[in-house]
Tab-separated table of C-alpha atoms in Angstrom:
chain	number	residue	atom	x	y	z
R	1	UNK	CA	0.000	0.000	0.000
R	2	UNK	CA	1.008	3.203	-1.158
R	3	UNK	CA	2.503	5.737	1.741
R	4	UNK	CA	3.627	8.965	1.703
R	5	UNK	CA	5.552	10.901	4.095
R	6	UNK	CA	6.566	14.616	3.705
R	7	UNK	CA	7.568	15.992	6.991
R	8	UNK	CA	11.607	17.417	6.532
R	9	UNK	CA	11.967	17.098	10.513
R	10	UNK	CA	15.208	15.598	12.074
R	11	UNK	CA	15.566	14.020	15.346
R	12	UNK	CA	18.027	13.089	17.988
R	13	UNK	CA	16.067	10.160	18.672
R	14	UNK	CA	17.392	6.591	18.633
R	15	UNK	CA	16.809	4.863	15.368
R	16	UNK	CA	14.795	1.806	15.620
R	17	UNK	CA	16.937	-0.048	13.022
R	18	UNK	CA	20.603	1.148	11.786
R	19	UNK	CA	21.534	2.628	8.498
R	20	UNK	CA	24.333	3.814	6.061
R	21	UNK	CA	27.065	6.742	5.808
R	22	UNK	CA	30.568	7.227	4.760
R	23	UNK	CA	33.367	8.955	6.274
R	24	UNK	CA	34.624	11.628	3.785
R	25	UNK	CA	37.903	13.841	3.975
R	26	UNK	CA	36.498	17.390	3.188
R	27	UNK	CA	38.712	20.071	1.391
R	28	UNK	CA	37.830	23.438	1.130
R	29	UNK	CA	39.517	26.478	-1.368
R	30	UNK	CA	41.025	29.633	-0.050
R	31	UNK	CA	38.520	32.363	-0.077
R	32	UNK	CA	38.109	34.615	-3.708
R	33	UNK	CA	38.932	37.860	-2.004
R	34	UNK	CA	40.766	38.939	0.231
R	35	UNK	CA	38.653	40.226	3.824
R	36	UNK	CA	39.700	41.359	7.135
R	37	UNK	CA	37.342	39.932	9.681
R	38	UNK	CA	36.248	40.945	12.950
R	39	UNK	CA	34.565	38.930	16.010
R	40	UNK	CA	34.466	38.829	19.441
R	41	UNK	CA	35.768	35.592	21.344
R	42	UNK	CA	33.855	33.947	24.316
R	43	UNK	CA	36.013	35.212	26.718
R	44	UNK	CA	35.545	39.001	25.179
R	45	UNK	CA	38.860	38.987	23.566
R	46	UNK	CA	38.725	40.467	20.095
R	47	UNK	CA	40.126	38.612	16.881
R	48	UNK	CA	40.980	39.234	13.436
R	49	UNK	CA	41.195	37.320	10.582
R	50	UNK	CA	41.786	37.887	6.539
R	51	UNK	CA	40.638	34.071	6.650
R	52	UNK	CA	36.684	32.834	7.026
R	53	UNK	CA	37.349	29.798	8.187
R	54	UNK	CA	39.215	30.401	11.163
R	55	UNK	CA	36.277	32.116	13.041
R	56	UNK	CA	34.965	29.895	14.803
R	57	UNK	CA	31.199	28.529	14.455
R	58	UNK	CA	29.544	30.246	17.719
R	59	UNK	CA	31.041	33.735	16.278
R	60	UNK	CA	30.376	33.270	12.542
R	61	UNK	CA	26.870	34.893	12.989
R	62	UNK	CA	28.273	37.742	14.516
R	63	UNK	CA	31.192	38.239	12.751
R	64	UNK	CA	31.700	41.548	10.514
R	65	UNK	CA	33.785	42.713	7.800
R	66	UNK	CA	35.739	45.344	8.328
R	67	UNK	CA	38.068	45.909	5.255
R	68	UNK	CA	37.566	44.583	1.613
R	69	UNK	CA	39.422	45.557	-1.113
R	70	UNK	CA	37.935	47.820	-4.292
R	71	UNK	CA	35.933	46.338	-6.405
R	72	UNK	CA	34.226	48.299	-9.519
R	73	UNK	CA	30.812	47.734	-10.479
R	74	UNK	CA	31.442	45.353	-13.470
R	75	UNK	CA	33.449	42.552	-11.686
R	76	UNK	CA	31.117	42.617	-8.531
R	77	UNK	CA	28.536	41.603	-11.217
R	78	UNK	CA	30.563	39.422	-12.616
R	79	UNK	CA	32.023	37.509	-9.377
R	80	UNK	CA	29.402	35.131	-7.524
R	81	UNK	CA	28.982	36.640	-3.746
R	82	UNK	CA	28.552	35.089	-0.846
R	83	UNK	CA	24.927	36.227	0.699
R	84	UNK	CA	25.134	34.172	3.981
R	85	UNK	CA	27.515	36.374	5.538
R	86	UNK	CA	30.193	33.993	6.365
R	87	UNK	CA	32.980	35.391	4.335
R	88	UNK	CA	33.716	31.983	2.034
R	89	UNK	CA	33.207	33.230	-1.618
R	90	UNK	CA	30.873	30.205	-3.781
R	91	UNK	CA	33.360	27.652	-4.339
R	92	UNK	CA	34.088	24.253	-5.329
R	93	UNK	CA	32.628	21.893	-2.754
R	94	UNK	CA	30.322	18.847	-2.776
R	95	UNK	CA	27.019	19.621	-4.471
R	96	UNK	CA	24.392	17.188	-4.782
R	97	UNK	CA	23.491	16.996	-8.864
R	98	UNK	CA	21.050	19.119	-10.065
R	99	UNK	CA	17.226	17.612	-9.986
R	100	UNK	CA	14.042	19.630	-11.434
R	101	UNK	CA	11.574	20.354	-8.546
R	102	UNK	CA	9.169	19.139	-10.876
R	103	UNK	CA	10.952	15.612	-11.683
R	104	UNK	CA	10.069	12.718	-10.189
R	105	UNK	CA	12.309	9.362	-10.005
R	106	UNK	CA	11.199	6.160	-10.093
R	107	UNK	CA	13.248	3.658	-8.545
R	108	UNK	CA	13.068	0.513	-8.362
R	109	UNK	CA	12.135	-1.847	-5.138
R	110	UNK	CA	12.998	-5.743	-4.404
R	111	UNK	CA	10.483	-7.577	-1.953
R	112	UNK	CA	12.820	-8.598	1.569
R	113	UNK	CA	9.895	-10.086	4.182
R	114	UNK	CA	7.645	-7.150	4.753
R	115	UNK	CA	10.184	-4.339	3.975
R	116	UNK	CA	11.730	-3.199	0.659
R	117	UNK	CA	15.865	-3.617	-0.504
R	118	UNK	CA	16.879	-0.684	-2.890
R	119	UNK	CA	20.409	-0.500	-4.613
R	120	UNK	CA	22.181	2.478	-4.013
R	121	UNK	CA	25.777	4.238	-4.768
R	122	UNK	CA	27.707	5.163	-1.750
R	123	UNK	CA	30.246	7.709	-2.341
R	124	UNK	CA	29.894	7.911	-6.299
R	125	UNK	CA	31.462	4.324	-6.733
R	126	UNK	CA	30.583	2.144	-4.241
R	127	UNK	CA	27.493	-0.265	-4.894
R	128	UNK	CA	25.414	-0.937	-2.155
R	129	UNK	CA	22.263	-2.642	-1.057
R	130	UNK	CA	20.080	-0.342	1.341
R	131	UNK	CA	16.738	-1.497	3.356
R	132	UNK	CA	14.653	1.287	3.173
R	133	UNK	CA	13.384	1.722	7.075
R	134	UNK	CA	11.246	4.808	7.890
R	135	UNK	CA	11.594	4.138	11.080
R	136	UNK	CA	15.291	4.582	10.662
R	137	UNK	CA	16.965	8.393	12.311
R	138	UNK	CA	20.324	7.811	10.074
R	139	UNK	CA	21.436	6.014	6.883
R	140	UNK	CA	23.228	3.068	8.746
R	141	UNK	CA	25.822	1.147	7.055
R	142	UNK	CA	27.641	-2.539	7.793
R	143	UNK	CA	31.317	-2.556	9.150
R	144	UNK	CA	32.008	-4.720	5.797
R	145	UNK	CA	30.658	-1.519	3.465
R	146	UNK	CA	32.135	1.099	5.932
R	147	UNK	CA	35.512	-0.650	5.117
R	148	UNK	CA	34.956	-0.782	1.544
R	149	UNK	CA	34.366	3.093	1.155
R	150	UNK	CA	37.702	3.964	3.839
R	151	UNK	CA	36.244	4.181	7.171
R	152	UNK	CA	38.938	2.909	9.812
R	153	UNK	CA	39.984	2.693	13.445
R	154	UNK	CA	36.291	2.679	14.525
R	155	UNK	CA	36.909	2.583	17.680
R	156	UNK	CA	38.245	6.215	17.530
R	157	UNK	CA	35.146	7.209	15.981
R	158	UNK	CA	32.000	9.297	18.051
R	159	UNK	CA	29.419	6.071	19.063
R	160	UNK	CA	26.094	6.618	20.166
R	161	UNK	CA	23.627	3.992	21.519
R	162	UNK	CA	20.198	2.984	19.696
R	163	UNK	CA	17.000	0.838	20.377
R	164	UNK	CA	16.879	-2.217	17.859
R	165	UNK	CA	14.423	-5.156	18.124
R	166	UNK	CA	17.479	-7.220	19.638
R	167	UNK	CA	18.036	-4.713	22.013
R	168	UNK	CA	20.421	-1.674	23.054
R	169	UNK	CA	23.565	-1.175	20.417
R	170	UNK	CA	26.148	1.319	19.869
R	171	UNK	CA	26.325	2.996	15.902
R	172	UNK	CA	29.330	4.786	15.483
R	173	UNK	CA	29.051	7.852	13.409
R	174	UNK	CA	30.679	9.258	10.040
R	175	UNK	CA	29.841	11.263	7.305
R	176	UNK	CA	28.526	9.917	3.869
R	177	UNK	CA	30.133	12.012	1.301
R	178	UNK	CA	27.499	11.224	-1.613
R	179	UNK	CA	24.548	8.718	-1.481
R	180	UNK	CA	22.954	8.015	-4.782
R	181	UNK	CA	19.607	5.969	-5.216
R	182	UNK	CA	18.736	6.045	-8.817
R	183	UNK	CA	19.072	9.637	-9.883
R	184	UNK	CA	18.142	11.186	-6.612
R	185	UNK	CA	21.373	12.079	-4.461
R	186	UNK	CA	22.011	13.672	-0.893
R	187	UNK	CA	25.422	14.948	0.187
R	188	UNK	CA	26.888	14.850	3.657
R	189	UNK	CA	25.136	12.481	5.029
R	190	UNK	CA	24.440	12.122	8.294
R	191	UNK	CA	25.201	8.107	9.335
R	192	UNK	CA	26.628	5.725	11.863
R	193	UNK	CA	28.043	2.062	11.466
R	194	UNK	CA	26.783	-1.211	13.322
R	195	UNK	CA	26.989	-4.890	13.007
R	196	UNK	CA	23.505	-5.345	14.405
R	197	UNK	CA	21.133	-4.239	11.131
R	198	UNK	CA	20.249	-7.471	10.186
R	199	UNK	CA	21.278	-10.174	7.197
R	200	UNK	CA	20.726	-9.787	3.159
R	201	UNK	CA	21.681	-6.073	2.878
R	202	UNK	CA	24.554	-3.895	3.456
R	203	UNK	CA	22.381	-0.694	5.376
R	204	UNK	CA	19.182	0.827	5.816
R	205	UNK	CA	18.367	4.035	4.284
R	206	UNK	CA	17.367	5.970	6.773
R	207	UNK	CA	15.702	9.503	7.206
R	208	UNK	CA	19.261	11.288	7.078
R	209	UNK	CA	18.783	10.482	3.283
R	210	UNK	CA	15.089	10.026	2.626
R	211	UNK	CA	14.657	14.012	4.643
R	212	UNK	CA	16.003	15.415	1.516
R	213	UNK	CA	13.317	14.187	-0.689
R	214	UNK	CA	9.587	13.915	-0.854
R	215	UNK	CA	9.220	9.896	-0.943
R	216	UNK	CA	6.568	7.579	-1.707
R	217	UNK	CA	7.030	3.681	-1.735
R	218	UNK	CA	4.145	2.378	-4.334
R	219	UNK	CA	4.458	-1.109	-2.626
R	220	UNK	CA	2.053	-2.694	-5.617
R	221	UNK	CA	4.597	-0.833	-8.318
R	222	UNK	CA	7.512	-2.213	-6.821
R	223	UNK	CA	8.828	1.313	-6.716
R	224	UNK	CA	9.581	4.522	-4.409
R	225	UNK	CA	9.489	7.840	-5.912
R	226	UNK	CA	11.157	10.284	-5.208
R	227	UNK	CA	10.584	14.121	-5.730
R	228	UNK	CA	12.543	17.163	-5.097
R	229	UNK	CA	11.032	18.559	-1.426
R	230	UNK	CA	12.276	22.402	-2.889
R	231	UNK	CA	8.853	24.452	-2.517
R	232	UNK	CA	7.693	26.909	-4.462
R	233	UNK	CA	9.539	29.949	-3.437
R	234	UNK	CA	13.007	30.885	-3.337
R	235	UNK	CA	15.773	28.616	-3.583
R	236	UNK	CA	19.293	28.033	-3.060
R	237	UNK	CA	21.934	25.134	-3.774
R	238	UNK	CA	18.765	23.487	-4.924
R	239	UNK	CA	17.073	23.709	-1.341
R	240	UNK	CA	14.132	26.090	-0.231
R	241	UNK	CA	14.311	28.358	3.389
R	242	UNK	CA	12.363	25.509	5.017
R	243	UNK	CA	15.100	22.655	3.980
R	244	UNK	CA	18.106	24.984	5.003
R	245	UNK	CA	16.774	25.927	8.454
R	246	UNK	CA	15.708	22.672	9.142
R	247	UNK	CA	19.330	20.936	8.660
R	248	UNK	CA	20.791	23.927	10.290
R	249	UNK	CA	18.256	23.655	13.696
R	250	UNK	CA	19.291	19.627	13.610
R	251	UNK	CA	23.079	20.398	13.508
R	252	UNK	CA	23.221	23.519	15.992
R	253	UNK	CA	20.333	22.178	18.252
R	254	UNK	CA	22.558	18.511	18.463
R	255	UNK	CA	25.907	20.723	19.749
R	256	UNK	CA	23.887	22.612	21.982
R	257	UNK	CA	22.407	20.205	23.548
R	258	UNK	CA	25.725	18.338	23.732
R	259	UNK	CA	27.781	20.677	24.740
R	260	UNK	CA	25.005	21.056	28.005
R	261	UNK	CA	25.825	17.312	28.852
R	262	UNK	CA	28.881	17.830	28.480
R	263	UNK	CA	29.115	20.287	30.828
R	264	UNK	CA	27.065	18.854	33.301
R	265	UNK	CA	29.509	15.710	33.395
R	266	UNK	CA	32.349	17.742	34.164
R	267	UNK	CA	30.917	20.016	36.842
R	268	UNK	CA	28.180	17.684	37.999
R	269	UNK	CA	25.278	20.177	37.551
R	270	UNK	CA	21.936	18.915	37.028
R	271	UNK	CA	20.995	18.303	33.799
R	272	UNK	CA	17.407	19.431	32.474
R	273	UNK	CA	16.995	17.408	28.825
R	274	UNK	CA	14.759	13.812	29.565
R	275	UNK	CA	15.713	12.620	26.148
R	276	UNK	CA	19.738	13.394	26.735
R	277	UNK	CA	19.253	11.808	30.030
R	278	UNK	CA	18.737	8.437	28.381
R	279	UNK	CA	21.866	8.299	27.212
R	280	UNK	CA	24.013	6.149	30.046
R	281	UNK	CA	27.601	5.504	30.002
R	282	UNK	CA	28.913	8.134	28.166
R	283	UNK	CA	32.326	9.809	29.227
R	284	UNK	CA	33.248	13.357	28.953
R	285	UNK	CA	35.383	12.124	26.511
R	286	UNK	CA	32.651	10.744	24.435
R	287	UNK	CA	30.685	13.799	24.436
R	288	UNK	CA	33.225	15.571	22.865
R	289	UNK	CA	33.874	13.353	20.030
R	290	UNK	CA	30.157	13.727	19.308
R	291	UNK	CA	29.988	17.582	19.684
R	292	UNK	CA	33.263	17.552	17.153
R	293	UNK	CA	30.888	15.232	14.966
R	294	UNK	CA	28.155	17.244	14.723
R	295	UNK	CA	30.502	20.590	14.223
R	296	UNK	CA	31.998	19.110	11.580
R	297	UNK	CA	28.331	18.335	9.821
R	298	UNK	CA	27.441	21.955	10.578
R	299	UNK	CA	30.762	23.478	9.418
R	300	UNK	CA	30.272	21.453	5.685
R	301	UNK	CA	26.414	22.517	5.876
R	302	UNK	CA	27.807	26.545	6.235
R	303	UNK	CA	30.274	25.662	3.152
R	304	UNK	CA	27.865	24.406	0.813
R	305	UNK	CA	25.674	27.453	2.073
R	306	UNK	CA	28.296	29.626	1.248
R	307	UNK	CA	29.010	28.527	-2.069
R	308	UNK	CA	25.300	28.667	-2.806
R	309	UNK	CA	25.233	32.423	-1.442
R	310	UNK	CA	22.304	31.374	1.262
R	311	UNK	CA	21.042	34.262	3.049
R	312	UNK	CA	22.269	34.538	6.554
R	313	UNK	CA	18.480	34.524	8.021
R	314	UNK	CA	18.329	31.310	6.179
R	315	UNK	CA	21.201	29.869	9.253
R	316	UNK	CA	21.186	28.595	12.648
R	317	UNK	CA	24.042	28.702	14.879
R	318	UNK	CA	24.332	27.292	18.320
């Protein structure tokens, strides 16, 4: 029977299942032009920078520019600026490819007990077979495909623990450079690893990927399509006001809230979150390593948003 699910919203919730994601190595040019910027540092200290990137992510909202060389008329019209306000000039990063909002892909399904398999390209080259679970937070990916697309020394990586049906296991998490089901493809995607997703399949494609898309699995078709969840109005990088804000709320709200536990584990204050609460066993240490995760997310998120010249009303910082 024929579903449809529309809602953009990302949780911190466990995933009921696990799914798939790929740790990238992310490079990023020098900036066009050359700036001087200004901020203010937590502990009131002022800094200076001719470099974007070294402000750091709790200052970049805040941050102004306070020299810029002379441009005429003609080559400001000519030169792609950056509208979000971070200082990168629209550069060469990692772009998902261009889909109409109008176009809608059909892509094939293969029956696996009550749920669908789906083949999929995991970081444009590796082929992959992907459960599709709804229920699923992340893409979640097998220690046997995480290996086959680089991921390593796993034990280094930020973990986290989820809810499955055998139980309470630990996903680690990494970064999916590019995940491709037929022509639809998301960038950066959020994932985690485990051993515990079940047999027959190498992931389950999760909401991390299936967010970026309106979806609908036709379960009589033997198909999920997939349509471009830009609206109607303005648009950037491909992605509407709604789609930006949303991943930038996940990323900033996830540090936040992080950062608070972390906090309270080092001082011993009270902590006021139920659902971070739930999570038992975690060092200060571990914390950390997901706070640098999820800075690292929002930190590609502000590149791509830069090089797309996203408004800055359009971003959320922590």
């Amino acid at each position: 029977m024929a579903g449809q699910v529309k809602n953009r919203k990302m949780t911190l919730k466990p995933v009921s299942m696990l799914t798939v994601m790929a740790l990238s190595a992310i490079t990023i040019a020098g900036p066009a032009r050359a700036q001087i910027y200004k901020w203010n540092e937590e502990g009131g200290s002022v800094s200076f920078s001719d470099d974007a990137r070294n402000i750091p992510v709790k200052s970049r909202k805040d941050a102004q520019i306070i020299a810029t060389p002379d441009q005429n008329k003609k080559s400001e019209e000519a030169e792609p600026q950056d509208k979000g306000g971070s200082g990168l000039a629209p550069q060469a990063v990692a772009q998902p490819a261009g889909m109409r909002s109008d176009k809608v892909i059909n892509v094939p399904l293969k029956s696996h007990g009550f749920s669908y398999l789906v083949d999929t390209e995991v970081n444009r080259g590796t082929r992959a077979s992907f459960l599709v679970d709804t229920g699923a937070s992340f893409v979640i990916i097998s220690p046997e495909l995480a290996k086959k697309i680089g991921v390593s020394n796993m034990d280094n990586l930020p973990k986290m623990p989820v809810t499955t049906a055998g139980g309470v296991s630990w996903i680690y998490l990494i970064e999916i450079e590019s995940l491709k089901v037929g022509e639809a493809e998301a960038v950066h995607v959020e994932a985690g690893v485990s051993s515990s997703i079940g047999e027959g399949f190498d992931g389950l494609l999760g909401m991390s990927f299936l967010n970026e898309f309106i979806h609908q699995i036709d379960g009589p078709g033997s198909k999920m399509l997939l349509k471009s969840a830009r609206g109607a109005g303005q648009s950037f990088g491909g992605h509407d006001k709604g789609w930006w804000r949303t991943k930038y709320t996940h990323y900033s709200e996830s540090i936040r809230r992080f950062t608070a536990y972390r906090e309270s584990l080092v001082t011993g204050a009270p902590l006021d979150d139920p659902e971070i609460k739930k999570v038992k066993g975690f060092t200060e240490k571990d914390v950390k390593k997901i706070i640098d995760y999820y800075t690292g997310l929002l930190n590609s998120l502000d590149r791509r948003a830069s090089a797309a010249g996203v408004p800055s009303d359009w971003r959320v910082y922590p």
